[in-house]
Coordinates of N, CA and C and ligand atoms in Angstrom, one line a residue:
M9 N -28.4 -55.8 90.7 CA -27.7 -54.8 89.7 C -27.0 -55.6 88.6
N10 N -27.1 -55.2 87.4 CA -26.3 -55.8 86.3 C -24.9 -55.2 86.4
P11 N -23.9 -56.0 86.3 CA -22.6 -55.4 86.3 C -22.4 -54.4 85.1
L12 N -21.7 -53.4 85.3 CA -21.5 -52.4 84.2 C -20.1 -52.1 84.1
N13 N -19.4 -52.9 83.3 CA -17.9 -52.7 83.2 C -17.5 -51.9 81.9
H14 N -18.4 -52.0 80.9 CA -17.9 -51.4 79.6 C -19.1 -50.9 78.8
V15 N -19.0 -49.6 78.5 CA -20.0 -49.0 77.6 C -19.3 -48.6 76.3
A16 N -19.9 -49.0 75.2 CA -19.4 -48.6 73.8 C -20.4 -47.7 73.1
I17 N -19.8 -46.7 72.5 CA -20.8 -45.7 71.8 C -20.4 -45.5 70.4
I18 N -21.4 -45.5 69.5 CA -21.3 -45.1 68.1 C -21.8 -43.6 68.1
M19 N -21.0 -42.7 68.0 CA -21.3 -41.3 68.1 C -21.8 -40.7 66.8
D20 N -23.0 -41.0 66.4 CA -23.5 -40.6 65.1 C -24.3 -39.4 65.1
G21 N -24.2 -38.6 64.0 CA -25.1 -37.4 63.9 C -24.4 -36.1 63.9
N22 N -23.1 -36.1 64.0 CA -22.4 -34.8 64.0 C -22.6 -34.0 62.7
G23 N -22.5 -34.7 61.6 CA -22.5 -34.0 60.3 C -23.9 -33.4 60.1
R24 N -25.0 -34.1 60.4 CA -26.3 -33.6 60.2 C -26.6 -32.4 61.2
W25 N -26.1 -32.5 62.4 CA -26.2 -31.5 63.4 C -25.5 -30.2 62.9
G26 N -24.3 -30.4 62.4 CA -23.5 -29.2 61.9 C -24.2 -28.5 60.7
I27 N -24.7 -29.3 59.8 CA -25.4 -28.7 58.6 C -26.7 -28.0 59.1
R28 N -27.4 -28.7 60.0 CA -28.7 -28.1 60.5 C -28.5 -26.7 61.1
H29 N -27.4 -26.6 62.0 CA -27.3 -25.4 62.8 C -26.3 -24.4 62.1
Y30 N -25.3 -24.8 61.4 CA -24.3 -23.9 60.9 C -23.9 -24.1 59.4
N31 N -24.7 -25.0 58.8 CA -24.3 -25.4 57.4 C -22.8 -25.8 57.3
S32 N -22.4 -26.5 58.3 CA -20.9 -26.9 58.3 C -20.8 -28.2 59.1
R33 N -20.4 -29.3 58.4 CA -20.2 -30.6 59.1 C -19.2 -30.5 60.1
K34 N -18.1 -29.7 59.8 CA -17.0 -29.5 60.7 C -17.5 -29.0 62.1
K35 N -18.4 -28.0 62.0 CA -18.9 -27.5 63.3 C -19.6 -28.5 64.1
G36 N -20.2 -29.5 63.4 CA -20.9 -30.6 64.0 C -19.9 -31.4 64.8
H37 N -18.8 -31.7 64.1 CA -17.8 -32.6 64.8 C -17.3 -31.8 66.1
K38 N -17.1 -30.5 65.9 CA -16.6 -29.7 67.0 C -17.6 -29.8 68.2
A39 N -18.9 -29.6 67.9 CA -19.9 -29.7 68.9 C -19.9 -31.1 69.5
G40 N -19.6 -32.1 68.7 CA -19.6 -33.5 69.2 C -18.6 -33.7 70.3
L41 N -17.5 -32.9 70.3 CA -16.5 -33.1 71.3 C -17.0 -32.8 72.7
K42 N -18.0 -31.8 72.8 CA -18.6 -31.5 74.1 C -19.3 -32.7 74.6
T43 N -20.0 -33.4 73.8 CA -20.7 -34.6 74.2 C -19.7 -35.7 74.7
V44 N -18.6 -35.7 74.0 CA -17.5 -36.7 74.4 C -17.1 -36.4 75.8
E45 N -16.9 -35.1 76.1 CA -16.6 -34.7 77.5 C -17.7 -35.1 78.5
T46 N -18.9 -34.9 78.1 CA -20.1 -35.2 79.0 C -20.1 -36.7 79.3
V47 N -19.9 -37.6 78.3 CA -20.0 -39.0 78.6 C -18.8 -39.5 79.4
I48 N -17.7 -38.8 79.2 CA -16.5 -39.2 80.0 C -16.8 -38.8 81.5
K49 N -17.4 -37.6 81.7 CA -17.7 -37.2 83.1 C -18.7 -38.2 83.8
V50 N -19.7 -38.5 83.0 CA -20.8 -39.4 83.6 C -20.1 -40.8 83.9
S51 N -19.3 -41.2 83.0 CA -18.7 -42.6 83.2 C -17.8 -42.6 84.4
I52 N -17.2 -41.5 84.7 CA -16.4 -41.4 85.9 C -17.3 -41.4 87.2
E53 N -18.3 -40.6 87.1 CA -19.3 -40.5 88.2 C -19.9 -41.8 88.5
K54 N -20.3 -42.6 87.4 CA -20.9 -43.9 87.6 C -20.0 -45.0 87.7
K55 N -18.7 -44.7 87.8 CA -17.6 -45.7 88.1 C -17.6 -46.8 87.0
I56 N -17.8 -46.4 85.8 CA -17.7 -47.3 84.7 C -16.2 -47.5 84.3
P57 N -15.7 -48.7 84.3 CA -14.2 -48.8 84.1 C -13.8 -48.6 82.7
Y58 N -14.6 -49.0 81.7 CA -14.2 -48.9 80.3 C -15.3 -48.2 79.4
L59 N -14.8 -47.2 78.6 CA -15.7 -46.5 77.7 C -15.0 -46.5 76.3
T60 N -15.7 -47.1 75.3 CA -15.2 -47.2 74.0 C -15.9 -46.2 73.1
L61 N -15.2 -45.4 72.4 CA -15.8 -44.4 71.5 C -15.4 -44.6 70.1
F62 N -16.4 -44.7 69.2 CA -16.1 -44.9 67.8 C -15.9 -43.5 67.1
A63 N -14.6 -43.1 66.9 CA -14.3 -41.8 66.4 C -14.0 -41.8 64.9
F64 N -13.5 -42.9 64.4 CA -13.1 -42.9 62.9 C -13.0 -44.3 62.4
S65 N -13.8 -44.7 61.4 CA -13.9 -46.0 61.0 C -13.0 -46.2 59.8
T66 N -12.7 -47.5 59.4 CA -11.9 -47.8 58.2 C -12.6 -47.3 57.0
E67 N -14.0 -47.2 57.1 CA -14.8 -46.7 56.0 C -14.8 -45.2 55.9
N68 N -14.5 -44.5 57.0 CA -14.5 -43.0 57.0 C -13.5 -42.4 56.0
W69 N -12.5 -43.2 55.6 CA -11.5 -42.6 54.6 C -12.2 -42.3 53.3
K70 N -13.4 -42.8 53.1 CA -14.1 -42.4 51.9 C -14.7 -41.0 51.9
R71 N -14.6 -40.3 53.0 CA -15.1 -39.0 53.1 C -14.2 -38.0 52.4
P72 N -14.7 -36.8 52.1 CA -13.8 -35.8 51.5 C -12.6 -35.5 52.4
K73 N -11.4 -35.3 51.7 CA -10.2 -35.1 52.5 C -10.3 -33.9 53.5
T74 N -11.1 -32.9 53.1 CA -11.2 -31.7 53.9 C -11.9 -32.1 55.3
E75 N -12.9 -33.0 55.2 CA -13.5 -33.4 56.4 C -12.6 -34.3 57.3
I76 N -11.9 -35.2 56.6 CA -10.9 -36.1 57.3 C -9.9 -35.2 58.0
D77 N -9.3 -34.2 57.3 CA -8.3 -33.4 57.9 C -8.9 -32.6 59.1
A78 N -10.1 -32.1 59.0 CA -10.7 -31.4 60.0 C -10.9 -32.2 61.3
L79 N -11.3 -33.5 61.0 CA -11.5 -34.4 62.2 C -10.2 -34.7 62.9
F80 N -9.1 -34.9 62.1 CA -7.8 -35.2 62.7 C -7.3 -34.0 63.5
K81 N -7.6 -32.8 62.9 CA -7.2 -31.6 63.6 C -7.9 -31.4 65.0
L82 N -9.2 -31.7 65.0 CA -9.9 -31.7 66.2 C -9.4 -32.7 67.2
L83 N -9.1 -33.9 66.7 CA -8.6 -34.9 67.6 C -7.3 -34.5 68.2
E84 N -6.4 -33.9 67.4 CA -5.1 -33.4 67.8 C -5.3 -32.4 68.9
S85 N -6.1 -31.4 68.7 CA -6.2 -30.3 69.7 C -6.9 -30.9 71.0
F86 N -7.8 -31.8 70.8 CA -8.5 -32.4 71.9 C -7.5 -33.1 72.8
L87 N -6.6 -34.0 72.2 CA -5.7 -34.7 73.0 C -4.7 -33.8 73.7
K88 N -4.2 -32.8 72.9 CA -3.2 -31.9 73.5 C -3.7 -31.2 74.7
K89 N -5.0 -30.8 74.6 CA -5.7 -30.1 75.7 C -6.0 -31.0 76.9
K90 N -6.3 -32.3 76.6 CA -6.9 -33.1 77.6 C -6.0 -34.0 78.4
I91 N -4.8 -34.2 77.9 CA -3.9 -35.2 78.6 C -3.7 -34.9 80.1
K92 N -3.4 -33.6 80.4 CA -3.2 -33.3 81.8 C -4.4 -33.7 82.6
E93 N -5.6 -33.3 82.1 CA -6.8 -33.6 82.8 C -7.0 -35.1 82.9
F94 N -6.7 -35.9 81.9 CA -6.8 -37.3 81.9 C -5.9 -37.9 83.1
N95 N -4.7 -37.3 83.2 CA -3.8 -37.8 84.3 C -4.4 -37.4 85.6
K96 N -4.9 -36.2 85.7 CA -5.5 -35.8 87.0 C -6.7 -36.7 87.4
N97 N -7.5 -37.0 86.4 CA -8.6 -37.9 86.7 C -8.4 -39.4 86.6
Q98 N -7.1 -39.8 86.5 CA -6.8 -41.2 86.4 C -7.5 -41.9 85.2
I99 N -7.4 -41.2 84.0 CA -8.0 -41.7 82.8 C -6.9 -42.3 81.9
K100 N -7.1 -43.5 81.5 CA -6.1 -44.1 80.6 C -6.7 -44.1 79.2
L101 N -5.8 -43.8 78.2 CA -6.3 -43.7 76.8 C -5.7 -44.9 76.1
K102 N -6.5 -45.6 75.4 CA -6.0 -46.7 74.5 C -6.6 -46.5 73.1
I103 N -5.8 -46.6 72.1 CA -6.3 -46.5 70.7 C -6.6 -47.9 70.3
I104 N -7.8 -48.2 69.7 CA -8.0 -49.5 69.1 C -8.3 -49.2 67.6
G105 N -7.7 -50.0 66.8 CA -7.7 -49.8 65.3 C -6.3 -49.7 64.9
E106 N -6.1 -49.3 63.6 CA -4.7 -49.3 63.1 C -4.2 -47.9 63.0
K107 N -3.1 -47.7 63.8 CA -2.5 -46.3 63.8 C -1.8 -46.0 62.6
K108 N -2.5 -45.8 61.5 CA -1.9 -45.4 60.2 C -2.3 -44.0 59.8
F109 N -1.8 -43.1 60.5 CA -2.2 -41.7 60.3 C -1.0 -40.9 60.0
P110 N -1.2 -39.6 59.6 CA 0.0 -38.8 59.4 C 1.0 -38.9 60.6
K111 N 2.3 -38.8 60.3 CA 3.3 -39.1 61.3 C 3.1 -38.3 62.6
K112 N 2.8 -37.0 62.5 CA 2.6 -36.2 63.7 C 1.5 -36.7 64.6
L113 N 0.4 -37.1 63.9 CA -0.8 -37.6 64.7 C -0.5 -38.9 65.3
N114 N 0.2 -39.8 64.6 CA 0.6 -41.1 65.1 C 1.4 -40.9 66.4
K115 N 2.4 -40.0 66.3 CA 3.3 -39.7 67.5 C 2.4 -39.2 68.7
L116 N 1.5 -38.3 68.4 CA 0.7 -37.8 69.5 C -0.1 -38.9 70.1
L117 N -0.7 -39.8 69.3 CA -1.5 -40.9 69.8 C -0.6 -41.8 70.7
N118 N 0.6 -42.2 70.2 CA 1.5 -43.0 71.0 C 1.9 -42.4 72.3
D119 N 2.2 -41.1 72.2 CA 2.6 -40.3 73.4 C 1.5 -40.3 74.4
S120 N 0.3 -40.0 73.9 CA -0.9 -39.9 74.8 C -1.2 -41.2 75.5
E121 N -1.0 -42.3 74.8 CA -1.2 -43.7 75.4 C -0.1 -43.9 76.5
K122 N 1.1 -43.5 76.1 CA 2.2 -43.8 77.1 C 2.0 -42.9 78.3
K123 N 1.7 -41.7 78.1 CA 1.6 -40.7 79.3 C 0.4 -41.1 80.2
T124 N -0.6 -41.8 79.7 CA -1.7 -42.1 80.6 C -1.8 -43.6 81.0
N125 N -0.7 -44.3 80.6 CA -0.7 -45.8 80.7 C -1.0 -46.3 82.1
S126 N -0.5 -45.6 83.1 CA -0.6 -46.2 84.5 C -1.9 -45.7 85.2
N127 N -2.7 -45.0 84.5 CA -4.0 -44.5 85.1 C -5.0 -45.7 85.2
S128 N -5.9 -45.6 86.2 CA -6.7 -46.8 86.5 C -8.1 -46.6 86.8
K129 N -8.6 -45.4 86.7 CA -10.0 -45.2 87.1 C -10.9 -45.5 85.9
L130 N -10.6 -44.9 84.8 CA -11.5 -45.1 83.6 C -10.5 -45.3 82.4
Q131 N -10.8 -46.4 81.6 CA -10.0 -46.6 80.4 C -10.9 -46.2 79.2
I132 N -10.4 -45.2 78.4 CA -11.1 -44.8 77.2 C -10.4 -45.5 76.0
N133 N -11.2 -46.3 75.3 CA -10.7 -46.9 74.1 C -11.2 -46.1 73.0
L134 N -10.3 -45.4 72.3 CA -10.7 -44.6 71.2 C -10.5 -45.4 69.9
A135 N -11.7 -45.7 69.3 CA -11.6 -46.5 68.0 C -11.3 -45.6 66.9
L136 N -10.1 -45.7 66.3 CA -9.6 -44.9 65.2 C -9.1 -45.7 64.1
N137 N -9.5 -45.4 62.9 CA -9.2 -46.3 61.8 C -9.5 -47.7 62.2
Y138 N -10.7 -47.9 62.8 CA -11.2 -49.1 63.3 C -12.2 -49.8 62.4
G139 N -12.0 -51.1 62.1 CA -13.0 -51.8 61.4 C -13.0 -53.2 62.0
S140 N -14.2 -53.7 62.4 CA -14.3 -54.9 63.1 C -13.9 -56.1 62.2
K141 N -14.3 -56.1 61.0 CA -14.0 -57.3 60.1 C -12.5 -57.4 60.0
K142 N -11.8 -56.3 59.8 CA -10.4 -56.2 59.7 C -9.7 -56.8 61.0
E143 N -10.3 -56.3 62.1 CA -9.8 -56.8 63.4 C -9.8 -58.3 63.6
I144 N -11.0 -58.9 63.1 CA -11.1 -60.3 63.3 C -10.2 -61.1 62.3
I145 N -10.0 -60.5 61.1 CA -9.1 -61.2 60.1 C -7.7 -61.1 60.7
N146 N -7.3 -59.9 61.2 CA -6.0 -59.8 61.8 C -5.7 -60.8 62.9
A147 N -6.8 -61.0 63.7 CA -6.6 -61.9 64.9 C -6.4 -63.3 64.4
I148 N -7.2 -63.7 63.4 CA -7.0 -65.1 62.8 C -5.6 -65.3 62.2
K149 N -5.2 -64.3 61.5 CA -3.8 -64.3 60.9 C -2.8 -64.5 61.9
L150 N -2.9 -63.7 63.0 CA -2.0 -63.8 64.1 C -1.9 -65.2 64.7
L151 N -3.1 -65.8 64.9 CA -3.1 -67.1 65.5 C -2.5 -68.1 64.5
N152 N -2.7 -68.0 63.3 CA -2.1 -68.9 62.3 C -0.6 -68.8 62.3
K153 N -0.1 -67.5 62.4 CA 1.3 -67.3 62.4 C 2.0 -68.0 63.6
K154 N 1.3 -67.9 64.7 CA 1.8 -68.5 66.0 C 1.4 -69.9 66.1
N155 N 0.8 -70.5 65.1 CA 0.4 -71.9 65.1 C -0.5 -72.2 66.3
M156 N -1.4 -71.3 66.6 CA -2.3 -71.5 67.8 C -3.7 -71.9 67.3
N157 N -4.4 -72.5 68.2 CA -5.8 -73.0 67.8 C -6.7 -71.8 67.5
I158 N -7.6 -72.0 66.5 CA -8.6 -71.0 66.3 C -9.8 -71.3 67.2
N159 N -9.8 -70.7 68.3 CA -11.0 -70.9 69.2 C -11.4 -69.6 69.8
E160 N -12.5 -69.6 70.5 CA -13.1 -68.3 71.0 C -12.2 -67.5 71.9
K161 N -11.5 -68.3 72.8 CA -10.7 -67.6 73.8 C -9.4 -67.0 73.0
N162 N -8.9 -67.7 72.1 CA -7.7 -67.2 71.4 C -8.0 -66.1 70.5
I163 N -9.2 -66.1 69.9 CA -9.5 -65.0 69.0 C -9.7 -63.7 69.9
S164 N -10.5 -63.9 71.0 CA -10.7 -62.7 71.9 C -9.4 -62.1 72.3
K165 N -8.4 -63.0 72.6 CA -7.1 -62.5 73.1 C -6.2 -61.9 72.0
S166 N -6.7 -62.0 70.7 CA -5.9 -61.5 69.6 C -6.5 -60.3 69.0
L167 N -7.6 -59.8 69.5 CA -8.3 -58.6 69.0 C -7.6 -57.4 69.6
Y168 N -7.9 -56.2 69.0 CA -7.3 -55.0 69.6 C -7.8 -54.8 71.0
T169 N -8.9 -55.4 71.4 CA -9.5 -55.3 72.7 C -9.1 -56.3 73.7
K170 N -8.0 -57.0 73.4 CA -7.6 -58.1 74.3 C -7.4 -57.5 75.7
N171 N -7.8 -58.3 76.7 CA -7.8 -57.9 78.1 C -8.9 -56.8 78.5
I172 N -9.7 -56.5 77.6 CA -10.8 -55.6 77.9 C -12.1 -56.4 77.9
P173 N -12.9 -56.3 79.0 CA -14.2 -57.1 79.0 C -15.1 -56.6 77.8
D174 N -15.9 -57.5 77.3 CA -16.8 -57.2 76.2 C -17.8 -56.1 76.7
P175 N -18.3 -55.2 75.8 CA -19.2 -54.2 76.3 C -20.5 -54.8 76.8
D176 N -20.9 -54.3 77.9 CA -22.3 -54.6 78.5 C -23.3 -53.9 77.7
L177 N -23.0 -52.8 77.2 CA -23.9 -51.8 76.7 C -23.3 -51.2 75.4
L178 N -24.1 -51.2 74.3 CA -23.7 -50.4 73.1 C -24.8 -49.4 72.9
I179 N -24.4 -48.1 72.7 CA -25.3 -47.1 72.4 C -25.0 -46.5 71.0
R180 N -26.0 -46.3 70.2 CA -25.8 -45.5 69.0 C -26.7 -44.4 68.9
T181 N -26.2 -43.2 68.7 CA -27.1 -42.0 68.6 C -27.3 -41.8 67.1
G182 N -28.1 -40.7 66.8 CA -28.2 -40.3 65.4 C -29.4 -40.9 64.6
N183 N -30.3 -41.6 65.4 CA -31.5 -42.0 64.7 C -31.3 -43.0 63.6
T184 N -30.2 -43.8 63.7 CA -29.9 -44.8 62.7 C -29.7 -46.2 63.4
K185 N -30.3 -47.2 62.9 CA -30.1 -48.5 63.6 C -29.2 -49.4 62.8
R186 N -27.9 -49.3 62.9 CA -27.0 -50.2 62.3 C -25.7 -50.3 63.1
L187 N -24.9 -51.3 62.8 CA -23.7 -51.5 63.7 C -22.4 -51.0 63.0
S188 N -22.5 -50.7 61.7 CA -21.3 -50.0 61.0 C -20.0 -50.6 61.3
N189 N -19.9 -52.0 61.3 CA -18.6 -52.7 61.4 C -17.9 -52.3 62.7
F190 N -18.7 -52.2 63.8 CA -18.1 -51.8 65.1 C -18.2 -53.0 66.1
L191 N -17.1 -53.4 66.6 CA -17.0 -54.4 67.7 C -17.9 -55.6 67.5
L192 N -18.0 -56.1 66.2 CA -19.0 -57.2 65.9 C -18.8 -58.5 66.8
W193 N -17.6 -58.8 67.0 CA -17.3 -60.0 67.9 C -17.6 -59.7 69.3
Q194 N -17.2 -58.5 69.8 CA -17.3 -58.2 71.2 C -18.7 -57.9 71.7
I195 N -19.7 -57.6 70.8 CA -21.0 -57.2 71.2 C -22.0 -58.3 71.2
S196 N -21.5 -59.6 71.1 CA -22.4 -60.7 70.9 C -23.5 -60.7 72.0
Y197 N -23.2 -60.3 73.2 CA -24.2 -60.3 74.2 C -24.4 -58.9 74.9
S198 N -24.1 -57.9 74.1 CA -24.3 -56.5 74.7 C -25.7 -56.2 74.6
E199 N -26.2 -55.3 75.5 CA -27.5 -54.7 75.4 C -27.4 -53.5 74.5
I200 N -28.3 -53.4 73.5 CA -28.1 -52.3 72.5 C -29.2 -51.2 72.6
F201 N -28.8 -50.0 72.7 CA -29.7 -48.9 72.8 C -29.5 -47.9 71.6
F202 N -30.6 -47.5 71.0 CA -30.5 -46.5 69.9 C -31.1 -45.2 70.4
S203 N -30.4 -44.1 70.2 CA -31.0 -42.8 70.6 C -31.3 -42.1 69.3
N204 N -32.5 -41.4 69.2 CA -32.9 -40.6 68.0 C -32.1 -39.3 68.0
K205 N -31.5 -38.9 69.1 CA -30.8 -37.7 69.1 C -29.5 -37.7 68.3
L206 N -29.2 -36.6 67.7 CA -27.9 -36.5 67.0 C -26.8 -36.3 68.1
W207 N -25.6 -36.8 67.9 CA -24.6 -36.9 69.0 C -24.4 -35.6 69.7
P208 N -24.3 -34.4 69.0 CA -24.1 -33.2 69.8 C -25.2 -32.8 70.8
D209 N -26.4 -33.4 70.5 CA -27.6 -33.1 71.3 C -27.8 -34.1 72.5
F210 N -27.0 -35.2 72.4 CA -27.1 -36.2 73.4 C -26.5 -35.7 74.7
N211 N -27.2 -35.7 75.8 CA -26.7 -35.1 77.0 C -26.6 -36.1 78.2
S212 N -26.2 -35.6 79.3 CA -25.9 -36.5 80.5 C -27.2 -37.2 80.9
N213 N -28.4 -36.5 80.8 CA -29.6 -37.2 81.2 C -30.0 -38.3 80.3
D214 N -29.7 -38.1 79.0 CA -30.0 -39.2 78.0 C -29.1 -40.4 78.3
F215 N -27.9 -40.1 78.7 CA -26.9 -41.2 79.0 C -27.4 -41.9 80.3
I216 N -27.7 -41.1 81.3 CA -28.1 -41.7 82.6 C -29.4 -42.5 82.5
N217 N -30.3 -42.0 81.6 CA -31.6 -42.8 81.4 C -31.3 -44.1 80.8
I218 N -30.4 -44.2 79.9 CA -30.0 -45.5 79.2 C -29.4 -46.4 80.3
L219 N -28.5 -45.8 81.1 CA -27.9 -46.6 82.2 C -29.0 -47.2 83.1
K220 N -30.0 -46.4 83.4 CA -31.1 -46.9 84.3 C -31.9 -48.0 83.6
K221 N -32.2 -47.8 82.3 CA -32.9 -48.8 81.6 C -32.1 -50.1 81.5
Y222 N -30.8 -50.0 81.3 CA -29.9 -51.2 81.3 C -30.1 -51.9 82.6
Q223 N -30.2 -51.2 83.7 CA -30.2 -51.9 85.0 C -31.5 -52.7 85.1
R224 N -32.6 -52.3 84.4 CA -33.8 -53.1 84.5 C -33.9 -54.3 83.6
I225 N -32.9 -54.5 82.8 CA -32.9 -55.7 81.9 C -32.5 -56.9 82.6
K226 N -33.2 -58.0 82.3 CA -32.8 -59.3 82.8 C -31.9 -59.9 81.8
R227 N -30.6 -59.9 82.1 CA -29.6 -60.4 81.1 C -29.6 -61.9 81.2
K228 N -29.8 -62.6 80.1 CA -29.9 -64.1 80.2 C -28.7 -64.9 79.6
F229 N -28.0 -64.3 78.7 CA -26.9 -64.9 78.1 C -27.3 -66.3 77.6
G230 N -28.4 -66.5 77.0 CA -28.9 -67.7 76.4 C -29.6 -68.7 77.4
K231 N -29.5 -68.3 78.7 CA -30.1 -69.2 79.7 C -31.6 -68.9 79.9
I232 N -32.3 -69.7 80.7 CA -33.7 -69.4 81.1 C -33.6 -68.9 82.5
L233 N -34.1 -67.7 82.8 CA -34.0 -67.2 84.2 C -35.4 -67.4 84.9
Ligands
FPP1558 C1 -20.3 -39.7 63.1 O1 -21.1 -38.6 62.7 C2 -19.2 -39.2 63.8 C3 -17.9 -39.3 63.3 C4 -17.5 -40.0 62.1 C5 -16.8 -38.8 64.1 C6 -16.9 -38.7 65.6 C7 -16.0 -37.7 66.0 C8 -16.2 -36.8 67.1 C9 -17.3 -37.0 68.1 C10 -15.2 -35.8 67.3 C11 -13.9 -36.2 67.5 C12 -13.8 -37.2 68.6 C13 -12.8 -37.3 69.5 C14 -12.9 -38.3 70.6 C15 -11.6 -36.4 69.5 P1 -21.4 -38.4 61.1 O2 -20.3 -37.4 60.6 O3 -21.4 -39.7 60.4 O4 -22.8 -37.7 61.2 P2 -23.9 -37.8 60.1 O5 -24.4 -39.2 60.1 O6 -24.9 -36.8 60.6 O7 -23.3 -37.4 58.7

């Protein structure tokens, strides 16, 4: 069995799904939340310790303000609704990225992290205002400031993901094959799966099938097996 400690997901396709079904991108994001619940449930069942979800990139600020506001509103109501359940199910929430949001949302994010901090079954890393290049630059600046050596171990320890194992598996939905500035350092040896399905259509079977395929891979990490 391949160890499976960390699954990272680029949840792409909400906008297209929303337009296709309701002529509303916002409805697509709302439907995407159901899939978020599904992958959390499967991760718990499969005893995956870390799940990272790309919810808002540093580039997503280029979207119309109405869409950004709608996304933040959804995030807000999701967190308010879910924190109790997170505590009940031993789910810890960590935000990766820069918490530079409206004051109210920043406070909610900080509170949600604090309230779930001691949970230990599943850690959800929610990537918000996240950009991998920015993360790497920040890490190098931090090392420079502390006069520390620029090496692999020190860079890893200075990323937002410090103390989190690198993803074993990266999944991108939405029928698009790109990495979109997501975890570029951390996915050096991740197994990558692309799903043609739009995120709201991605279901527990799709997720479980990918987990099964992952188990059949001979992971070599550069060696000859
Ligand atoms: C990409 O689809 C998705 C996003 C930019 C946002 C992801 C957000 C959610 C799943 C809902 C909020 C999440 C949480 C955890 C509260 P897209 O809009 O780029 O889709 P498109 O490629 O079809 O336009």
